[in-house]
Amino acid sequence: MSVMDEYNFAYIDEQTKRMIRRAILKGLAVPGYQVPFASREMPMPYGWGTGGVQVSAAALTPDDRLKVIDQGADDTTNAVSIRKFFERTAGVATTEETSEATIIQTRHRIPEVELTEDQILVYQVPIPEPLRFLEPRETETRKMHSLEEYGLMHVKLYEDISRHGNIATAFAYPVMVNDRYVMDPSPIPKFDNPKMEMAAVQLFGAGREQRIYAVPPWTKVVSLDFEDYPFDPSKADHPCDLCGAEDSYLDEVILDDAGNRMFVCSDTDYCRSRREAGHEGRLAAETMA
Amino acid sequence: MSTAATAALTGGFANPPVDAAHAFRATMDVMARPGEIRQLTQARPPAPLSVAAGTLILTLCDPETGLHLAGAHDTKDVRDWVAFHTGAPIVPAEAATFALGTWKALSPISRFPVGTAEYPDRSATLIVERAELGAAGATLQGPGIRETATLDLPEVAAFAANHRLYPLGLDFFFTAGSRVAALPRSTAVMEG
Ligand SMILES: [Zn+2]
């Protein structure tokens, strides 16, 4: 089957892609502001990244090389099915190597390797509204953003500190974008927040909530904090047990009923490429066997 | 069929989904990186439209987007071409989602919608046709720019005033031949 003969390149019809493209441009012009868009039914359930898929579909060209990650891994059911979807509907090449990809669609991680200006990072977003847990009404949160009324958000973070001695929010840690909009970076670990001031274009798509937002390259992105409690990206205090990396975000893996555990890079491509380059962690020999 | 009517049917995208996809990527690139210049080559619009401006219109306009044609860009040929290829309604400046013309014809730009406090995205995007488009000129600073960038602008004051409206404001494309650059409202503009 020739993909190029199909009218709907990347599954979505041209008029819908135009609407999404216009929303992406307005999102880039007002970084961190959530642009409403008319989300379409996609051939996958909500929660499978339909917002990210629609944004990727609007941004892809047939010349792209797409990488899809789910919590850092290329081989989960979700990542594999999205990759296959675009191979079939857009005829794009795919890759698992971060540095080879021109578009990376992600759920819940930013790759460890620094992205370049020739790359686009598309986030799948479940809940785009950072103020939602403070105020369920959309009309109210929209008003709060318009008035820069972010005091409640700071109060919530400060309550964390008085209760736990630190800010307990570990994922979807809110950021201030370009000194104007408080934005939900999607449920990435706060470890990833400092990477958001990057060379690549970052696009965010929330399908169920019908929002698109964006962060252009080198936009100021500041994790909310307090003078006496500065933001702490909180790196786990171990190297990766497979590749020895000391600078990566780690997943904890339970090994047996005796409670033995190992820590491994959540970014599987990063871990593999380090091992291929000869780096070894504490348990490298055992897991090779 | 008259020659003019036939002309309206030509000059569209040869392969709409693929041409639009490539054109959008260049469009997105320039909006994400104010001051950068890219090529838009896919359309063959009637005079006086540039190839880049015609390509932008085919990429972004449709029956959902009111288009304002300013000054010498408001001709029957242009209207027919826009109608046939996009279906975009031609509207007054006050109702424009997109506007097309020279800087002189588009001015005063205070006529165009700048969005609302709660919906700053409901603002016009202006396509400003230039004789030439060069990198030397005003100094730009803001999102999408690592330190500073430069771009030849028709003036500085109007763009500086537009930036002061942030997060409201207009967004701009500049086109000359097949070249395109952009200036979103987020960019601070200073005399070079
Ligand atoms: Zn590792």
Coordinates of C-alpha atoms and ligand atoms in Angstrom, one line a residue:
Chain A
M1 CA 0.0 0.0 0.0
S2 CA 1.4 3.4 -0.9
V3 CA 1.0 5.8 2.0
M4 CA 1.4 8.8 -0.2
D5 CA -1.7 7.9 -2.2
E6 CA -3.9 8.2 0.8
Y7 CA -5.6 11.5 1.2
N8 CA -5.3 11.6 5.0
F9 CA -1.6 11.9 5.5
A10 CA -0.9 11.0 9.2
Y11 CA -4.6 9.8 9.5
I12 CA -6.1 13.3 10.2
D13 CA -7.9 15.3 7.4
E14 CA -6.3 18.5 6.1
Q15 CA -8.8 20.9 7.7
T16 CA -8.3 19.4 11.2
K17 CA -4.5 19.5 10.8
R18 CA -4.8 23.2 9.7
M19 CA -6.8 23.9 12.9
I20 CA -4.2 22.1 15.0
R21 CA -1.4 23.9 13.2
R22 CA -2.9 27.3 13.9
A23 CA -3.2 26.3 17.6
I24 CA 0.5 25.3 17.7
L25 CA 1.5 28.7 16.2
K26 CA -0.5 30.6 18.8
G27 CA 0.9 28.4 21.5
L28 CA 4.4 29.2 20.3
A29 CA 3.5 32.9 20.3
V30 CA 2.3 32.8 23.9
P31 CA 4.5 30.2 25.6
G32 CA 2.8 28.3 28.4
Y33 CA -0.7 29.5 27.5
Q34 CA -3.2 26.7 26.9
V35 CA -4.8 27.1 23.4
P36 CA -8.2 25.4 23.1
F37 CA -8.6 23.1 20.0
A38 CA -11.3 20.8 18.8
S39 CA -9.8 17.4 19.5
R40 CA -10.7 14.6 17.1
E41 CA -11.6 11.0 17.8
M42 CA -8.5 9.0 17.2
P43 CA -8.3 5.2 16.6
M44 CA -7.0 4.7 20.2
P45 CA -8.4 5.3 23.6
Y46 CA -7.9 8.5 25.6
G47 CA -5.0 7.9 28.0
W48 CA -3.1 6.6 25.0
G49 CA -1.8 10.0 24.1
T50 CA -4.4 11.1 21.6
G51 CA -3.4 14.8 22.2
G52 CA 0.2 14.1 21.5
V53 CA -0.7 12.0 18.5
Q54 CA -2.8 14.8 17.0
V55 CA 0.1 17.3 17.6
S56 CA 2.6 14.9 16.1
A57 CA 0.3 14.3 13.1
A58 CA 0.1 18.0 12.4
A59 CA 3.8 18.5 12.7
L60 CA 5.1 15.4 10.8
T61 CA 6.4 15.4 7.3
P62 CA 7.2 12.2 5.3
D63 CA 11.0 13.1 5.8
D64 CA 10.8 12.7 9.6
R65 CA 12.3 10.1 11.8
L66 CA 10.0 9.5 14.7
K67 CA 10.9 8.1 18.2
V68 CA 8.1 7.4 20.7
I69 CA 8.8 6.8 24.4
D70 CA 6.6 5.8 27.3
Q71 CA 8.2 6.6 30.7
G72 CA 11.6 6.5 28.9
A73 CA 11.1 3.2 27.2
D74 CA 10.6 2.6 23.4
D75 CA 9.2 -0.9 23.8
T76 CA 6.0 -0.5 25.8
T77 CA 2.7 -1.4 24.1
N78 CA 1.7 2.2 24.0
A79 CA 5.0 3.4 22.4
V80 CA 5.1 0.6 19.9
S81 CA 1.5 1.1 18.8
I82 CA 1.9 4.9 18.3
R83 CA 5.1 4.3 16.3
K84 CA 3.3 1.7 14.1
F85 CA 0.4 4.1 13.7
F86 CA 2.6 6.7 12.1
E87 CA 4.7 4.3 10.1
R88 CA 1.4 3.1 8.5
T89 CA -0.4 6.4 8.1
A90 CA 2.5 8.9 7.4
G91 CA 5.1 6.6 6.0
V92 CA 7.7 8.0 8.4
A93 CA 10.9 6.3 9.4
T94 CA 11.2 5.4 13.1
T95 CA 14.1 5.0 15.4
E96 CA 14.8 4.2 19.1
E97 CA 18.0 6.4 19.1
T98 CA 17.3 9.8 20.6
S99 CA 20.0 11.5 18.5
E100 CA 18.6 10.0 15.3
A101 CA 15.1 11.3 15.8
T102 CA 13.7 14.5 14.3
I103 CA 10.4 14.2 16.3
I104 CA 10.1 12.5 19.7
Q105 CA 6.7 11.9 21.1
T106 CA 6.9 11.3 24.8
R107 CA 4.8 10.2 27.8
H108 CA 6.2 11.2 31.2
R109 CA 10.0 11.7 30.4
I110 CA 12.5 14.0 28.7
P111 CA 15.3 12.0 27.1
E112 CA 18.7 12.1 29.0
V113 CA 20.6 13.1 25.8
E114 CA 20.5 16.9 25.2
L115 CA 18.1 17.6 22.4
T116 CA 19.2 19.8 19.4
E117 CA 17.6 22.6 17.4
D118 CA 16.7 20.1 14.7
Q119 CA 14.4 18.2 17.0
I120 CA 10.8 18.5 18.2
L121 CA 9.6 17.1 21.5
V122 CA 5.9 16.3 21.6
Y123 CA 4.4 15.6 25.1
Q124 CA 1.3 13.6 25.8
V125 CA -0.5 15.5 28.5
P126 CA -3.3 13.9 30.6
I127 CA -4.3 17.1 32.6
P128 CA -3.0 20.3 31.1
E129 CA -4.4 22.7 33.8
P130 CA -1.8 23.2 36.6
L131 CA -4.5 24.9 38.8
R132 CA -7.1 22.1 38.3
F133 CA -6.6 20.6 41.8
L134 CA -7.1 24.0 43.4
E135 CA -10.1 25.0 41.3
P136 CA -12.1 22.5 39.3
R137 CA -14.0 25.1 37.2
E138 CA -12.4 25.9 33.8
T139 CA -14.0 29.4 33.8
E140 CA -12.2 30.1 37.1
T141 CA -8.8 28.7 36.2
R142 CA -8.9 30.7 32.9
K143 CA -9.6 33.8 34.9
M144 CA -6.8 33.0 37.3
H145 CA -4.3 32.7 34.4
S146 CA -5.6 35.9 32.8
L147 CA -5.0 37.8 36.1
E148 CA -1.7 36.0 37.0
E149 CA -3.5 34.9 40.2
Y150 CA -1.0 32.2 41.2
G151 CA -1.0 32.8 45.0
L152 CA -3.0 29.7 45.7
M153 CA -0.5 27.6 43.9
H154 CA 2.3 28.9 46.0
V155 CA 0.2 28.3 49.2
K156 CA -0.3 24.7 48.2
L157 CA 3.5 24.2 47.6
Y158 CA 4.2 25.9 50.9
E159 CA 1.8 23.6 52.8
D160 CA 3.8 20.7 51.4
I161 CA 6.8 22.1 53.1
S162 CA 5.2 22.7 56.5
R163 CA 3.7 19.2 56.4
H164 CA 6.6 17.2 54.9
G165 CA 9.6 19.4 55.4
N166 CA 10.0 19.7 51.6
I167 CA 7.8 20.1 48.5
A168 CA 6.3 16.7 48.1
T169 CA 5.3 17.1 44.4
A170 CA 7.6 14.8 42.5
F171 CA 5.9 14.7 39.1
A172 CA 4.1 17.4 37.0
Y173 CA 5.9 19.9 39.2
P174 CA 4.6 23.3 38.0
V175 CA 6.8 25.8 36.1
M176 CA 6.5 29.5 35.3
V177 CA 7.0 30.0 31.6
N178 CA 8.5 33.3 30.2
D179 CA 7.6 35.0 33.5
R180 CA 3.9 34.9 32.6
Y181 CA 2.0 31.6 32.7
V182 CA 2.2 28.8 35.2
M183 CA 2.3 25.6 33.2
D184 CA 2.0 21.9 33.9
P185 CA 5.0 20.2 32.3
S186 CA 3.0 16.9 32.1
P187 CA 3.8 14.1 34.6
I188 CA 7.5 14.1 34.0
P189 CA 9.6 13.7 37.1
K190 CA 10.8 17.1 38.5
F191 CA 14.3 15.7 37.8
D192 CA 13.5 16.6 34.1
N193 CA 12.3 20.1 34.8
P194 CA 15.7 21.9 34.4
K195 CA 16.0 20.3 30.9
M196 CA 13.0 22.3 29.6
E197 CA 15.2 25.3 28.7
M198 CA 16.4 23.4 25.6
A199 CA 17.3 23.9 21.9
A200 CA 14.4 21.9 20.6
V201 CA 10.8 23.0 20.2
Q202 CA 8.5 21.6 22.8
L203 CA 4.8 21.0 22.0
F204 CA 2.2 19.7 24.4
G205 CA -1.1 18.0 23.4
A206 CA -4.0 17.1 25.7
G207 CA -6.7 15.2 23.8
R208 CA -9.4 14.7 26.3
E209 CA -9.1 18.3 27.6
Q210 CA -8.6 19.7 24.1
R211 CA -5.6 21.9 24.9
I212 CA -2.4 22.6 23.0
Y213 CA 0.5 24.5 24.5
A214 CA 4.1 25.1 23.6
V215 CA 7.6 26.2 24.7
P216 CA 9.9 27.6 22.0
P217 CA 13.6 27.0 22.2
W218 CA 15.5 28.7 25.1
T219 CA 12.3 30.0 26.7
K220 CA 12.8 30.8 30.4
V221 CA 11.2 27.9 32.3
V222 CA 11.4 28.2 36.1
S223 CA 10.2 25.6 38.5
L224 CA 8.2 27.3 41.3
D225 CA 10.0 27.5 44.6
F226 CA 10.7 29.7 47.6
E227 CA 13.8 31.6 48.7
D228 CA 14.1 29.4 51.8
Y229 CA 13.2 26.2 49.9
P230 CA 14.8 26.4 46.5
F231 CA 13.7 23.9 43.8
D232 CA 15.5 20.6 44.1
P233 CA 15.4 18.2 41.1
S234 CA 16.2 15.4 43.6
K235 CA 18.4 12.9 41.8
A236 CA 18.3 9.4 43.4
D237 CA 21.5 8.7 45.3
H238 CA 22.6 5.8 43.2
P239 CA 24.3 5.2 39.9
C240 CA 22.5 3.0 37.3
D241 CA 23.1 -0.7 38.2
L242 CA 23.4 -1.6 34.5
C243 CA 25.4 1.2 32.9
G244 CA 26.8 3.0 35.9
A245 CA 25.3 6.4 34.9
E246 CA 25.3 8.9 37.7
D247 CA 23.4 11.6 35.9
S248 CA 20.2 9.8 34.8
Y249 CA 16.7 9.4 36.2
L250 CA 16.4 5.9 37.6
D251 CA 13.5 3.4 38.0
E252 CA 13.5 1.0 40.9
V253 CA 13.1 -2.6 40.0
I254 CA 12.2 -5.3 42.6
L255 CA 14.4 -8.4 41.8
D256 CA 13.0 -11.0 44.2
D257 CA 10.8 -11.8 47.2
A258 CA 13.8 -11.2 49.5
G259 CA 13.4 -7.5 48.6
N260 CA 16.5 -7.2 46.5
R261 CA 16.2 -4.2 44.2
M262 CA 18.1 -2.6 41.4
F263 CA 18.1 0.9 40.0
V264 CA 18.2 1.3 36.2
C265 CA 18.0 4.2 33.8
S266 CA 14.4 5.0 32.9
D267 CA 15.7 6.1 29.5
T268 CA 16.3 2.7 27.9
D269 CA 18.1 4.1 24.8
Y270 CA 20.5 6.1 27.0
C271 CA 21.2 3.0 29.1
R272 CA 21.8 0.8 26.1
S273 CA 24.0 3.2 24.3
R274 CA 26.2 3.6 27.5
R275 CA 26.5 -0.2 27.9
E276 CA 27.4 -0.5 24.2
A277 CA 30.1 2.1 24.8
G278 CA 31.5 -0.2 27.5
H279 CA 30.1 1.4 30.7
E280 CA 29.1 -1.1 33.4
G281 CA 27.1 -0.8 36.5
R282 CA 27.1 -2.8 39.7
L283 CA 24.9 -5.6 38.3
A284 CA 25.9 -5.4 34.6
A285 CA 27.7 -8.8 34.6
E286 CA 24.7 -10.6 36.3
T287 CA 22.1 -9.3 34.0
M288 CA 24.2 -10.0 30.9
A289 CA 24.3 -13.7 32.0
Chain B
M1 CA -13.8 30.2 -19.2
S2 CA -11.9 33.5 -19.0
T3 CA -8.2 33.6 -18.4
A4 CA -8.7 35.1 -15.0
A5 CA -11.1 32.4 -13.9
T6 CA -8.7 29.7 -15.1
A7 CA -5.8 31.4 -13.2
A8 CA -7.7 31.1 -10.0
L9 CA -7.7 27.3 -10.4
T10 CA -3.9 27.0 -10.7
G11 CA -1.1 27.6 -8.3
G12 CA -2.3 25.5 -5.5
F13 CA -0.4 22.8 -3.8
A14 CA 0.6 20.0 -6.2
N15 CA 0.3 17.4 -3.4
P16 CA -1.7 19.1 -0.6
P17 CA -1.1 16.9 2.4
V18 CA 2.7 16.6 1.8
D19 CA 3.2 20.2 0.6
A20 CA 1.2 21.6 3.6
A21 CA 3.2 19.4 6.0
H22 CA 6.5 20.7 4.7
A23 CA 5.3 24.3 4.5
F24 CA 4.0 24.1 8.1
R25 CA 7.3 22.9 9.4
A26 CA 9.1 25.9 8.0
T27 CA 6.3 28.1 9.3
M28 CA 6.5 26.6 12.8
D29 CA 10.3 26.9 12.7
V30 CA 10.2 30.6 12.1
M31 CA 7.5 31.2 14.6
A32 CA 9.4 29.2 17.2
R33 CA 12.7 31.1 16.4
P34 CA 12.0 34.8 15.7
G35 CA 14.4 36.3 13.2
E36 CA 15.3 33.0 11.5
I37 CA 14.6 33.0 7.8
R38 CA 13.3 29.9 5.9
Q39 CA 12.0 29.1 2.5
L40 CA 8.3 28.6 1.5
T41 CA 8.2 27.5 -2.1
Q42 CA 5.1 25.4 -2.6
A43 CA 2.4 27.8 -4.0
R44 CA 2.2 29.8 -7.2
P45 CA -0.2 32.6 -6.2
P46 CA -1.3 35.5 -8.5
A47 CA 0.5 38.8 -8.4
P48 CA 1.2 40.7 -6.2
L49 CA 1.4 37.8 -3.7
S50 CA 4.8 36.4 -3.0
V51 CA 5.3 32.7 -3.2
A52 CA 5.9 32.6 0.6
A53 CA 2.7 34.6 1.4
G54 CA 0.7 32.3 -1.0
T55 CA 2.1 29.3 0.7
L56 CA 1.3 30.6 4.1
I57 CA -2.3 31.2 3.1
L58 CA -2.7 27.7 1.6
T59 CA -1.1 26.2 4.7
L60 CA -3.2 28.1 7.4
C61 CA -6.4 29.5 5.9
D62 CA -9.7 27.8 5.3
P63 CA -13.5 28.6 5.8
E64 CA -12.9 28.9 9.6
T65 CA -10.4 31.8 9.2
G66 CA -11.4 35.3 8.1
L67 CA -8.7 36.9 5.8
H68 CA -8.3 40.6 5.4
L69 CA -6.7 41.7 2.1
A70 CA -5.1 45.2 2.4
G71 CA -4.4 47.7 -0.3
A72 CA -3.0 46.4 -3.5
H73 CA -3.4 42.8 -2.3
D74 CA -7.2 43.2 -2.5
T75 CA -7.7 42.3 -6.2
K76 CA -10.2 40.1 -7.9
D77 CA -7.5 37.6 -8.9
V78 CA -6.3 37.3 -5.4
R79 CA -9.9 37.0 -4.0
D80 CA -10.7 34.3 -6.6
W81 CA -7.5 32.4 -5.9
V82 CA -8.1 32.5 -2.1
A83 CA -11.7 31.5 -2.5
F84 CA -10.9 28.5 -4.8
H85 CA -8.0 27.1 -2.9
T86 CA -9.0 27.9 0.8
G87 CA -12.6 29.0 1.0
A88 CA -11.5 31.6 3.5
P89 CA -14.0 34.5 3.8
I90 CA -12.6 38.0 3.0
V91 CA -13.3 40.1 6.1
P92 CA -12.6 43.7 7.4
A93 CA -9.5 44.2 9.5
E94 CA -11.5 44.2 12.8
A95 CA -12.7 40.6 12.1
A96 CA -9.4 39.2 10.7
T97 CA -7.8 36.0 11.8
F98 CA -5.2 36.6 9.1
A99 CA -4.3 39.7 7.2
L100 CA -2.2 40.2 4.1
G101 CA -0.6 43.3 2.6
T102 CA 2.4 45.6 2.7
W103 CA 3.3 47.2 6.0
K104 CA 1.9 50.6 4.7
A105 CA -1.4 49.0 3.6
L106 CA -1.8 47.1 6.9
S107 CA -1.1 50.1 9.0
P108 CA -2.5 51.3 11.4
I109 CA -2.3 47.8 12.9
S110 CA -4.4 48.9 16.0
R111 CA -7.4 47.9 13.8
F112 CA -6.7 44.2 14.2
P113 CA -7.9 41.9 17.1
V114 CA -5.3 41.4 19.7
G115 CA -7.1 38.6 21.7
T116 CA -8.8 38.8 25.1
A117 CA -7.3 38.4 28.6
E118 CA -8.8 34.9 28.9
Y119 CA -8.2 34.0 25.2
P120 CA -5.1 35.7 24.0
D121 CA -5.0 33.3 21.1
R122 CA -8.0 35.0 19.5
S123 CA -5.8 37.5 17.8
A124 CA -4.9 38.2 14.2
T125 CA -1.7 37.0 12.4
L126 CA -0.5 39.5 9.9
I127 CA 1.4 38.5 6.8
V128 CA 3.6 41.5 5.9
E129 CA 4.9 41.5 2.3
R130 CA 8.3 43.0 1.9
A131 CA 10.4 43.8 -1.1
E132 CA 13.4 42.2 0.6
L133 CA 13.9 40.2 3.8
G134 CA 17.3 40.3 5.5
A135 CA 18.7 39.4 8.8
A136 CA 20.3 42.8 9.5
G137 CA 18.2 45.2 11.4
A138 CA 16.3 45.5 14.7
T139 CA 17.5 43.5 17.7
L140 CA 15.2 40.8 19.0
Q141 CA 15.0 39.2 22.4
G142 CA 12.6 36.6 23.9
P143 CA 11.4 33.1 23.7
G144 CA 12.9 31.1 20.8
I145 CA 16.1 33.3 20.9
R146 CA 19.1 32.1 22.9
E147 CA 20.8 35.5 23.3
T148 CA 19.6 38.0 20.7
A149 CA 18.6 37.8 17.1
T150 CA 18.3 40.5 14.4
L151 CA 15.8 41.0 11.6
D152 CA 15.0 43.7 9.1
L153 CA 11.7 45.2 10.2
P154 CA 9.6 47.9 8.5
E155 CA 9.8 49.9 11.7
V156 CA 10.5 49.3 15.4
A157 CA 8.0 51.4 17.4
A158 CA 4.8 49.5 16.3
F159 CA 6.4 46.1 17.1
A160 CA 7.7 47.4 20.5
A161 CA 4.2 48.7 21.3
N162 CA 2.6 45.4 20.2
H163 CA 5.0 43.5 22.6
R164 CA 3.9 45.7 25.5
L165 CA 0.4 44.3 25.1
Y166 CA 1.8 40.8 26.0
P167 CA 0.2 38.3 26.4
L168 CA -2.2 40.0 24.1
G169 CA -1.0 41.2 20.7
L170 CA -0.6 40.4 17.0
D171 CA 1.8 37.9 15.5
F172 CA 3.6 38.6 12.3
F173 CA 5.1 36.8 9.3
F174 CA 7.3 38.7 6.9
T175 CA 7.5 37.4 3.3
A176 CA 9.6 38.3 0.3
G177 CA 9.8 36.0 -2.7
S178 CA 10.1 32.6 -1.2
R179 CA 11.6 33.8 2.1
V180 CA 9.7 33.9 5.4
A181 CA 10.5 35.1 8.9
A182 CA 8.2 35.6 11.9
L183 CA 7.8 37.9 14.9
P184 CA 5.5 36.7 17.6
R185 CA 4.2 39.1 20.3
S186 CA 6.5 37.6 22.8
T187 CA 9.6 39.1 21.2
A188 CA 11.0 42.3 22.6
V189 CA 12.1 44.6 19.7
M190 CA 14.9 47.2 20.0
E191 CA 16.6 49.5 17.4
G192 CA 19.5 47.6 16.0
Ligands
ZN1 ZN 21.7 2.9 32.8

